[in-house]
PDB file of C-alpha atoms in Angstrom:
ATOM      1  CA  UNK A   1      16.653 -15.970   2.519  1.00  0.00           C
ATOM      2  CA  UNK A   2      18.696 -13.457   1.009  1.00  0.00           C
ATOM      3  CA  UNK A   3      19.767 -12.145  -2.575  1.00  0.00           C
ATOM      4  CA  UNK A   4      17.092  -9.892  -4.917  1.00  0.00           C
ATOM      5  CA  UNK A   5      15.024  -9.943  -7.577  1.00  0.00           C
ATOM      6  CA  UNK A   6      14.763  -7.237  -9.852  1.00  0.00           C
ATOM      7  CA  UNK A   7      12.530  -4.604  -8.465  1.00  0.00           C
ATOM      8  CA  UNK A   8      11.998  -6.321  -5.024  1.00  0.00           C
ATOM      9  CA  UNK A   9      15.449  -5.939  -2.413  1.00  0.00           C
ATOM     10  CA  UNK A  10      15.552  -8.546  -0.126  1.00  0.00           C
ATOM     11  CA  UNK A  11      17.107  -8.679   3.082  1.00  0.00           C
ATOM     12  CA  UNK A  12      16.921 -10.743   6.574  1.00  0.00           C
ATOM     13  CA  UNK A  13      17.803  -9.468  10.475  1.00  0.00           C
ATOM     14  CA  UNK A  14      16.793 -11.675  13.621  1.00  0.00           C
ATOM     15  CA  UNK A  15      13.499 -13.844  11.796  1.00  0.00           C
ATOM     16  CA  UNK A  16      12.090 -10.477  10.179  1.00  0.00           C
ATOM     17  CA  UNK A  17      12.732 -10.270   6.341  1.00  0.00           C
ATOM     18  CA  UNK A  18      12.527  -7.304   4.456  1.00  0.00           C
ATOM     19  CA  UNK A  19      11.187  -7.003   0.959  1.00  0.00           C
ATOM     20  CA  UNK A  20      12.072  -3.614  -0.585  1.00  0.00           C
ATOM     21  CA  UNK A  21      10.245  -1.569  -3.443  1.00  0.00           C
ATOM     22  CA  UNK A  22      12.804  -0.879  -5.311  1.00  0.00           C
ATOM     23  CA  UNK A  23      12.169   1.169  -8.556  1.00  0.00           C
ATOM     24  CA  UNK A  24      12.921   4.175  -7.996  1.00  0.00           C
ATOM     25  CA  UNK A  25      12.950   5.255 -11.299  1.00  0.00           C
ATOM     26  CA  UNK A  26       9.026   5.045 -11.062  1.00  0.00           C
ATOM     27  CA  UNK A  27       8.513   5.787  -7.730  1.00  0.00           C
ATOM     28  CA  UNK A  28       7.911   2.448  -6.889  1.00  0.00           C
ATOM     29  CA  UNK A  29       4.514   2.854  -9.256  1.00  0.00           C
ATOM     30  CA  UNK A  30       2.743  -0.976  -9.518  1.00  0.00           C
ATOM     31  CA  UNK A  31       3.720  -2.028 -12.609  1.00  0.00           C
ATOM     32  CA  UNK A  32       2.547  -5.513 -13.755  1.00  0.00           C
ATOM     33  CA  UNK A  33       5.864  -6.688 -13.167  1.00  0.00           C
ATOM     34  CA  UNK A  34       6.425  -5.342  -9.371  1.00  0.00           C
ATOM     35  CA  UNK A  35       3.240  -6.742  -8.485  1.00  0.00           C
ATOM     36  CA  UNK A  36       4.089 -10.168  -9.673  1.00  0.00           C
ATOM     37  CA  UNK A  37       7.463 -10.286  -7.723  1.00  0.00           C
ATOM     38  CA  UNK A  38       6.236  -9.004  -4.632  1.00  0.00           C
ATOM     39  CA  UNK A  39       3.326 -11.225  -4.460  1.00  0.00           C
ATOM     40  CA  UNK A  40       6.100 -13.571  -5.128  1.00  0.00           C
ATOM     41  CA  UNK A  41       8.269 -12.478  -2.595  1.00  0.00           C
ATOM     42  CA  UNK A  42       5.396 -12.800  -0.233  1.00  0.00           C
ATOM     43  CA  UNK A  43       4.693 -16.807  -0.922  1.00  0.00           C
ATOM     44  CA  UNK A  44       7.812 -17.683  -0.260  1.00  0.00           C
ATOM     45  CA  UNK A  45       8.303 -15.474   3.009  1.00  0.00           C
ATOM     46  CA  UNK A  46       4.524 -17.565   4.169  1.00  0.00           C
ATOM     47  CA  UNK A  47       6.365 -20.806   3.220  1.00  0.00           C
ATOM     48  CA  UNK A  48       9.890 -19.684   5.029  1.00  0.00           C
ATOM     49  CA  UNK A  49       9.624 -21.149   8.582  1.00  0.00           C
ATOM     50  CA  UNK A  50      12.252 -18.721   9.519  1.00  0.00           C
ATOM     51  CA  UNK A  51      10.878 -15.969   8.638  1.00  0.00           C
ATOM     52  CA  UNK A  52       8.579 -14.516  11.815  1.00  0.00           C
ATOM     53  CA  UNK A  53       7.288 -11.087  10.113  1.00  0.00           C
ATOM     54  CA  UNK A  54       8.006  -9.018   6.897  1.00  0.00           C
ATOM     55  CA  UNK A  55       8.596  -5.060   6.800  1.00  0.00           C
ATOM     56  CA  UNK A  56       8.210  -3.620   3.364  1.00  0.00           C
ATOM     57  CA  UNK A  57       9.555  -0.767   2.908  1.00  0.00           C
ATOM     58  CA  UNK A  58      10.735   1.319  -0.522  1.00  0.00           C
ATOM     59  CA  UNK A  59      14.010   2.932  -2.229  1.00  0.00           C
ATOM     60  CA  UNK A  60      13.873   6.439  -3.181  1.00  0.00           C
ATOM     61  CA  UNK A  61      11.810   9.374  -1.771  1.00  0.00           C
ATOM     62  CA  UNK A  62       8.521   7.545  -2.663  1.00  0.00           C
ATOM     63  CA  UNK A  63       7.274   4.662  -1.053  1.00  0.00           C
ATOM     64  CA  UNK A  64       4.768   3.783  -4.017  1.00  0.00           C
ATOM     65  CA  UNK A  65       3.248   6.411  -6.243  1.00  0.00           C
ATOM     66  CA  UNK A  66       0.275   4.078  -7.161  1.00  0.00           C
ATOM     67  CA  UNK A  67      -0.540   2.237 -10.359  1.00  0.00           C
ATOM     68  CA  UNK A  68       2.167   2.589 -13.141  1.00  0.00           C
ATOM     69  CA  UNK A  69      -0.039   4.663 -15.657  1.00  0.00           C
ATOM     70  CA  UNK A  70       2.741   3.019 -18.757  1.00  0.00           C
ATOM     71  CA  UNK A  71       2.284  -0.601 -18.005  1.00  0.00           C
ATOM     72  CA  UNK A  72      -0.614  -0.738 -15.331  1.00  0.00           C
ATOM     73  CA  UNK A  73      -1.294  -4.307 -13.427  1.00  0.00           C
ATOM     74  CA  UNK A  74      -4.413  -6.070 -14.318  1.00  0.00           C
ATOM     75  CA  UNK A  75      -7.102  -5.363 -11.570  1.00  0.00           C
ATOM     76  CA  UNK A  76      -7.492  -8.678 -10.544  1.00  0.00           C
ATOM     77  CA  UNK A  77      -3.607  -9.082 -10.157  1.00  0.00           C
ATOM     78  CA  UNK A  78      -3.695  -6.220  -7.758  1.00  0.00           C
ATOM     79  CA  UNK A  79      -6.803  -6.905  -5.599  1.00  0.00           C
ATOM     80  CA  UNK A  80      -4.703 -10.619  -5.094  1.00  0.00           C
ATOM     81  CA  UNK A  81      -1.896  -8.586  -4.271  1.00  0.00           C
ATOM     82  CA  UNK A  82      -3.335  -6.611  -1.629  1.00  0.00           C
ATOM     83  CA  UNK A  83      -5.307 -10.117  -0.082  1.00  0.00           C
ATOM     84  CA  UNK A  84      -2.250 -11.892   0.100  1.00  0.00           C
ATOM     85  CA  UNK A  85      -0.801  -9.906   2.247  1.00  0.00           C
ATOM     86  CA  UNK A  86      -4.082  -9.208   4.352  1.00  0.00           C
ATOM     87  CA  UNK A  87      -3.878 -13.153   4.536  1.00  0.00           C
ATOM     88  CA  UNK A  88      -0.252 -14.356   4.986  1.00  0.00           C
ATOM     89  CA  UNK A  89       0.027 -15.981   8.202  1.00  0.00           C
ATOM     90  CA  UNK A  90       2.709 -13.370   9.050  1.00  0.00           C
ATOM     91  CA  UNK A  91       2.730  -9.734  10.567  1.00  0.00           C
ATOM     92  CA  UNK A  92       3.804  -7.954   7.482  1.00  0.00           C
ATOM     93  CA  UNK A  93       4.567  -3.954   8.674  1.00  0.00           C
ATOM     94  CA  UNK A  94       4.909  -1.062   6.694  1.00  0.00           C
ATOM     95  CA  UNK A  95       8.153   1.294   6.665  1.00  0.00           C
ATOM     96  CA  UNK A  96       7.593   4.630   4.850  1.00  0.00           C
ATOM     97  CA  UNK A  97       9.959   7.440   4.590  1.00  0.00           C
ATOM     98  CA  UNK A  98       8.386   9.454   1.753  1.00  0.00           C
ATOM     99  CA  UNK A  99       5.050   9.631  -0.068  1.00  0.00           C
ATOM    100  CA  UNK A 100       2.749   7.497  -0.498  1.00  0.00           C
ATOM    101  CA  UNK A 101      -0.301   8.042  -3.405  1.00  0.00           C
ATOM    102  CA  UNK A 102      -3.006   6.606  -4.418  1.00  0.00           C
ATOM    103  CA  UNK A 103      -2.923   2.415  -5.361  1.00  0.00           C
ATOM    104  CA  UNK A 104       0.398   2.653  -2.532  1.00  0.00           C
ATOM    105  CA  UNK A 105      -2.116   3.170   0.229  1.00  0.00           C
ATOM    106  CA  UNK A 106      -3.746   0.388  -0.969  1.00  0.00           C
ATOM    107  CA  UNK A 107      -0.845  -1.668   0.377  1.00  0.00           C
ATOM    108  CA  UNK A 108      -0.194   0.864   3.468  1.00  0.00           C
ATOM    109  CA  UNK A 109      -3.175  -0.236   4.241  1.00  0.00           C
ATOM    110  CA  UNK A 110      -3.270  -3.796   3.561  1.00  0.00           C
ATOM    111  CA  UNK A 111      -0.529  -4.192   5.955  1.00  0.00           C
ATOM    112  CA  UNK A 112      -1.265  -5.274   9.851  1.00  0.00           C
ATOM    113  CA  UNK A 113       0.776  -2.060  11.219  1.00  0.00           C
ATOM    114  CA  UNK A 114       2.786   0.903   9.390  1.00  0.00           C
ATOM    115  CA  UNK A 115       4.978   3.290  10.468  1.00  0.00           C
ATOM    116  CA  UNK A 116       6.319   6.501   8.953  1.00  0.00           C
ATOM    117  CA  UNK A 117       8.542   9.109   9.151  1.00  0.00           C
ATOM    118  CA  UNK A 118       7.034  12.367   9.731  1.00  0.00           C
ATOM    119  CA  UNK A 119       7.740  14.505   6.813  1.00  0.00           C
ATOM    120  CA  UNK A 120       6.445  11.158   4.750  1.00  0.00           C
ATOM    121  CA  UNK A 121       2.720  13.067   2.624  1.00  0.00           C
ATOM    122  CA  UNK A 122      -0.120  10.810   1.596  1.00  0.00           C
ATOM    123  CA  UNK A 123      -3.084  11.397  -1.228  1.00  0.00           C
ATOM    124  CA  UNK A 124      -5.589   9.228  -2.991  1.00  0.00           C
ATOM    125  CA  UNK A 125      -5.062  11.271  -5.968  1.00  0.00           C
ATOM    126  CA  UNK A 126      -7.690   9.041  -8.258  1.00  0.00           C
ATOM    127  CA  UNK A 127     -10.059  11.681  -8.621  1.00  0.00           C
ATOM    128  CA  UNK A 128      -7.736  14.175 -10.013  1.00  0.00           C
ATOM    129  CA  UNK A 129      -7.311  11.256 -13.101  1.00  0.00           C
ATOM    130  CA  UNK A 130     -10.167  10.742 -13.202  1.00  0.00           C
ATOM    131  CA  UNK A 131     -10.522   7.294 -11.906  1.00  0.00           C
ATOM    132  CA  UNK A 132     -11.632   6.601  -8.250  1.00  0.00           C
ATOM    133  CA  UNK A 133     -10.015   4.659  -5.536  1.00  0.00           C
ATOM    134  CA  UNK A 134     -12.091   1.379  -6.159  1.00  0.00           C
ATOM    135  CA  UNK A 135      -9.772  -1.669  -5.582  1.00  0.00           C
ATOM    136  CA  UNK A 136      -7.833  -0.022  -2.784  1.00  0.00           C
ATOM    137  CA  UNK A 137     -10.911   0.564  -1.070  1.00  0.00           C
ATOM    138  CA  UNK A 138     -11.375  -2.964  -0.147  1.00  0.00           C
ATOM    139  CA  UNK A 139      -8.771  -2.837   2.716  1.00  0.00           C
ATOM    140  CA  UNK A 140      -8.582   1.060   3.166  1.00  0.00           C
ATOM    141  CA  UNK A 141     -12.713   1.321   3.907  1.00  0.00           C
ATOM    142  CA  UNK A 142     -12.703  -1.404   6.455  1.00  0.00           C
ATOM    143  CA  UNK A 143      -9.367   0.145   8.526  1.00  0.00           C
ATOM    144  CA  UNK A 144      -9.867   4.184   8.097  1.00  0.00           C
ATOM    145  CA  UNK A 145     -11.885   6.826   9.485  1.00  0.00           C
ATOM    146  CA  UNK A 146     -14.953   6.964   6.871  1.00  0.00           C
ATOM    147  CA  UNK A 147     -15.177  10.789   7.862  1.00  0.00           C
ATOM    148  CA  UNK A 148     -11.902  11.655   6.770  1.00  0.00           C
ATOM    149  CA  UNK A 149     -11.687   8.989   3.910  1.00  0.00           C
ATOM    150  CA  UNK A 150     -14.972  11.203   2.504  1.00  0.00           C
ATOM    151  CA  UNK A 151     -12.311  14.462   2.564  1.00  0.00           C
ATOM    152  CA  UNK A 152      -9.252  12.563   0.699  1.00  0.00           C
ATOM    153  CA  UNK A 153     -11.230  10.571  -1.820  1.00  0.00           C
ATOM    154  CA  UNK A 154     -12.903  13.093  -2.837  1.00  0.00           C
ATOM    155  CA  UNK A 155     -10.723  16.096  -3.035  1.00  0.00           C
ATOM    156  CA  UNK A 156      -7.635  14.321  -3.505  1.00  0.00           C
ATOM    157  CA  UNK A 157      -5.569  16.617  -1.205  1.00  0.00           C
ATOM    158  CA  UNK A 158      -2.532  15.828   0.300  1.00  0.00           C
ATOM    159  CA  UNK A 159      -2.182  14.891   4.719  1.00  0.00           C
ATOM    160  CA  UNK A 160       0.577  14.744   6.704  1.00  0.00           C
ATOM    161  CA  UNK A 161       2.139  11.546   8.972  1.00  0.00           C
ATOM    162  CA  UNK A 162       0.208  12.392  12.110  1.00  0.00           C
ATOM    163  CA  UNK A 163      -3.318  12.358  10.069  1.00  0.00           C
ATOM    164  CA  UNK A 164      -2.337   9.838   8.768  1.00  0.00           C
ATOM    165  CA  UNK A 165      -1.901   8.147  12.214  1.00  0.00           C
ATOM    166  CA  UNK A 166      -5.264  10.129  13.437  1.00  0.00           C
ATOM    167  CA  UNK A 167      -7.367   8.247  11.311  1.00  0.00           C
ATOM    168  CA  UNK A 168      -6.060   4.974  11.296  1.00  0.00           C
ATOM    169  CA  UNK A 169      -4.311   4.431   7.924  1.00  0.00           C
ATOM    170  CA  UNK A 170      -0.769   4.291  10.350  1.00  0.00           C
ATOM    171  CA  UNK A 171       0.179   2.701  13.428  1.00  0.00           C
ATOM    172  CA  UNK A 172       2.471   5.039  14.028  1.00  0.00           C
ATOM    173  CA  UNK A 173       5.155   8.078  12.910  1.00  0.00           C
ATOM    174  CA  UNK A 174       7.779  10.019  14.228  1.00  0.00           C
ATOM    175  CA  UNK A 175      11.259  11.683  13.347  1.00  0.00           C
ATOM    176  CA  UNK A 176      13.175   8.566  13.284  1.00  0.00           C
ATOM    177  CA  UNK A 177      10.888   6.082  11.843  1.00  0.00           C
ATOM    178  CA  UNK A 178      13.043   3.118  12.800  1.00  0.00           C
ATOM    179  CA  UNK A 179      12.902   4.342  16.604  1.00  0.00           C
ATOM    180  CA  UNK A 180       8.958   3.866  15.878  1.00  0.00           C
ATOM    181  CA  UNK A 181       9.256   0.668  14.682  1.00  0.00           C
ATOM    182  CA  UNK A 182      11.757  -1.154  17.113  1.00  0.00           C
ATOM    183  CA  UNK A 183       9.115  -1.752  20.025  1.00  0.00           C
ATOM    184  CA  UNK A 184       6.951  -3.081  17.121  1.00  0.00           C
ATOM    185  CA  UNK A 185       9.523  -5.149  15.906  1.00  0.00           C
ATOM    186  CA  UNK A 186      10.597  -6.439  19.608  1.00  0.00           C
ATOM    187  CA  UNK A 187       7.083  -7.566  20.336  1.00  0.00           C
ATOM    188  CA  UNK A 188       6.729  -9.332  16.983  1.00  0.00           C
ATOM    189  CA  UNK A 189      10.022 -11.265  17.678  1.00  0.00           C
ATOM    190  CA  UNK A 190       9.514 -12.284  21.143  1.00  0.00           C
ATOM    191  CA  UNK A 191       5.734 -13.678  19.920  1.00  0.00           C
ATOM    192  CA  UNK A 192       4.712 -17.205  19.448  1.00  0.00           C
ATOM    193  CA  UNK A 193       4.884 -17.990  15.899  1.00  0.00           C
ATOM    194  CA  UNK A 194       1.260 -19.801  15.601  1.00  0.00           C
ATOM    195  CA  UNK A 195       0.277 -17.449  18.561  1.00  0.00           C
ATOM    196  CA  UNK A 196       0.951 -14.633  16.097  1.00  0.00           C
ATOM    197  CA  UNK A 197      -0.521 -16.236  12.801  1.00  0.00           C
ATOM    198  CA  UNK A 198      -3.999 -17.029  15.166  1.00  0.00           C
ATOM    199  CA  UNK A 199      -4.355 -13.318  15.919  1.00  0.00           C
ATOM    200  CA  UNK A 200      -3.973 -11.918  13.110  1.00  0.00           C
ATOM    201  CA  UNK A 201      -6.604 -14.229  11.546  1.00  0.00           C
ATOM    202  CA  UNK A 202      -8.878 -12.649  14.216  1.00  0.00           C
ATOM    203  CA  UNK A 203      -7.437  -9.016  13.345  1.00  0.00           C
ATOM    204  CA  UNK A 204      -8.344  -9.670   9.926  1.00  0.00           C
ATOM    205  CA  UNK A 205     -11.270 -11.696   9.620  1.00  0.00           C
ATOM    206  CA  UNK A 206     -13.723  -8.667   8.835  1.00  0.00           C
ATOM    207  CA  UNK A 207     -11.125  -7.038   5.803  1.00  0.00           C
ATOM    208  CA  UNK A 208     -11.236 -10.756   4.059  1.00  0.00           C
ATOM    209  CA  UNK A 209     -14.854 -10.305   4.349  1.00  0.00           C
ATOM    210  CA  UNK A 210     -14.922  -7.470   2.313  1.00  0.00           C
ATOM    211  CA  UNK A 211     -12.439  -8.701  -0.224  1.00  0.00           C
ATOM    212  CA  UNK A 212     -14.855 -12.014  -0.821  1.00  0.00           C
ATOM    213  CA  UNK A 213     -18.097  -9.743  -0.717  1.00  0.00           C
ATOM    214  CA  UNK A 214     -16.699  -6.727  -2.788  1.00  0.00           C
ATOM    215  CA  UNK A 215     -13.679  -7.554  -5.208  1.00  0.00           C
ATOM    216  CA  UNK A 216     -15.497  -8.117  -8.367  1.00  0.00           C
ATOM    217  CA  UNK A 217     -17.560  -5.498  -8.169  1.00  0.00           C
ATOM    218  CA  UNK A 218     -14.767  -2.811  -7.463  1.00  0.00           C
ATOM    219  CA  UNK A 219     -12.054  -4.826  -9.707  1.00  0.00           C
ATOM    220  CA  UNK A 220     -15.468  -4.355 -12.812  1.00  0.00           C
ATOM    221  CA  UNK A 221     -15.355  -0.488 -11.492  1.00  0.00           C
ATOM    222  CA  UNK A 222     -11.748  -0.249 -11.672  1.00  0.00           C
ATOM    223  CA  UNK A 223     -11.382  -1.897 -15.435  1.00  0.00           C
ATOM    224  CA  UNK A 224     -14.358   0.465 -16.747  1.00  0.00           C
ATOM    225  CA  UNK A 225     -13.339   3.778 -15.312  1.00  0.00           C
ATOM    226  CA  UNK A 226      -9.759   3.130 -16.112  1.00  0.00           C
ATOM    227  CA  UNK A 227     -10.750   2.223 -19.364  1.00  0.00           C
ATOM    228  CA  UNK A 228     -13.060   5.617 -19.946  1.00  0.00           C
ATOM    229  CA  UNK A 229     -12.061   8.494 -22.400  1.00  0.00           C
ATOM    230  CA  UNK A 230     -11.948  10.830 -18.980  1.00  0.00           C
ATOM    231  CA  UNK A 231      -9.690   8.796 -17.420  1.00  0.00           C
ATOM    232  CA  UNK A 232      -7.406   8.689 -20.870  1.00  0.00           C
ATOM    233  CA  UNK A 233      -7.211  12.466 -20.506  1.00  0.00           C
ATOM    234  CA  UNK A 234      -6.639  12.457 -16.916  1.00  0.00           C
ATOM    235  CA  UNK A 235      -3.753  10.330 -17.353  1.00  0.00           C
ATOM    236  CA  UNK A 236      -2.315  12.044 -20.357  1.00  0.00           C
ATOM    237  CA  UNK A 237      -2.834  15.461 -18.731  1.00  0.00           C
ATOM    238  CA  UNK A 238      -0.827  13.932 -15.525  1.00  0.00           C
ATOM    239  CA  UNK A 239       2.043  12.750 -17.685  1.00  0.00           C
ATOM    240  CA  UNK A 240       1.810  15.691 -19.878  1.00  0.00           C
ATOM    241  CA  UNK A 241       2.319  17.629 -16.369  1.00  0.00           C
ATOM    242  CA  UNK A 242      -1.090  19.851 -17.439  1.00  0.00           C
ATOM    243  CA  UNK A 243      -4.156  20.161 -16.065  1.00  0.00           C
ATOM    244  CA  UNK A 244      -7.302  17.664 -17.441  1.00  0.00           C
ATOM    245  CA  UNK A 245      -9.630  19.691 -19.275  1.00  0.00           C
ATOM    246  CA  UNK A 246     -12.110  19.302 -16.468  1.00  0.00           C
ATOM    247  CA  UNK A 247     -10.484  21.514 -14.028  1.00  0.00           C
ATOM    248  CA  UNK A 248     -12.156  25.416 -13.594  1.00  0.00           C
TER     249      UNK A 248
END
């Protein structure tokens, strides 16, 4: 299947489609609207028999800056977002050549691999808004080092593509991140179609866990803090390019 939609590029190369976050303009933030075609996208790459796996990958120098603060999704529409591709019955693999923040490492990690390039920066930036990193949690917590996760989420700070890699939230990274993904590719392709869709079941039994245990709680979490007065000045400070008032 080829053609596009509006925000989400589509494209097709020996059985592997690529779906492309492609709003630039926003850094690839998750508007209501992106969400809704990419989870589109998604059901009818599960549906496409010819379609073995699915990179998703971004225009611009931002892979996906998080929520879009001007027309945010609902956070029920998200946490479906990031399940569905947990549980499509296809190897869906990350590409990243820039940054990646907050509700965008939500899907970096929702995916079964990702690669990067190496001067691609990461930061779950919640905190310094105000909010916290509740719905991405649900497949971030269950794939990342909870040592490190305790440094980011709290301090917000940005990490490079090899910490990244160190504590699990990438497969892999390197200078030429479509070097690092061709093995990955390769082995996808020459894979057994329901071989592949039974192993990643088993892969990702235990993050479908936590989505059916946790995802009400966090999506009630997410609605009330987003909904606070701290986060409204967090946000406006961030647009405002200022600091919130809480900062000393």
């Amino acid at each position: 299947m080829t053609g596009r939609t509006t925000l989400i590029g589509r494209t097709r190369a020996r059985a592997v489609e690529t779906l492309t976050l492609d709003s630039p303009d926003t850094r690839n933030a998750l508007s209501a609207a992106l969400v809704g075609e990419l989870a589109d996208a998604l059901t009818d790459c599960g549906k496409d028999a010819g379609v073995r796996a699915i990179v998703l990958t971004h225009t611009g120098n931002t892979f996906c800056a998080g929520a879009d603060l001007r027309d945010p999704p609902p956070p029920d529409a998200l946490v479906a977002l990031l399940r569905q591709i947990v549980a499509l019955r296809k190897p869906v693999v990350a590409r990243v050549t820039g940054h990646v923040r907050a509700g965008g490492l939500g899907l970096l990690a929702s995916c079964d691999m990702a690669a990067a390039a190496r001067e691609a920066t990461f930061a779950f930036t919640e905190v310094r808004i105000g909010v916290a990193p509740a719905v991405i949690s649900l497949p971030v917590l269950p794939r990342t080092d909870p040592r490190a996760l305790a440094r980011y989420y709290l301090t917000g700070e940005r990490f490079t593509a090899p910490e990244a890699a160190r504590i699990g939230l990438l497969t892999a990274e390197g200078e030429d991140v479509d070097a690092v993904l061709e093995p990955l590719l390769d082995g996808l392709r020459r894979a057994a179609p329901e071989a592949l869709a039974e192993t990643k079941a088993l892969l990702t039994a235990k993050v479908l866990e936590t989505f059916d245990r946790d995802a009400a709680g966090l999506t009630a979490l997410s609605a009330r803090l987003f909904s606070s007065d701290t986060a409204r000045e967090g946000m406006t400070a961030f647009l405002e390019r200022r600091d919130p008032e809480w900062v000393v």
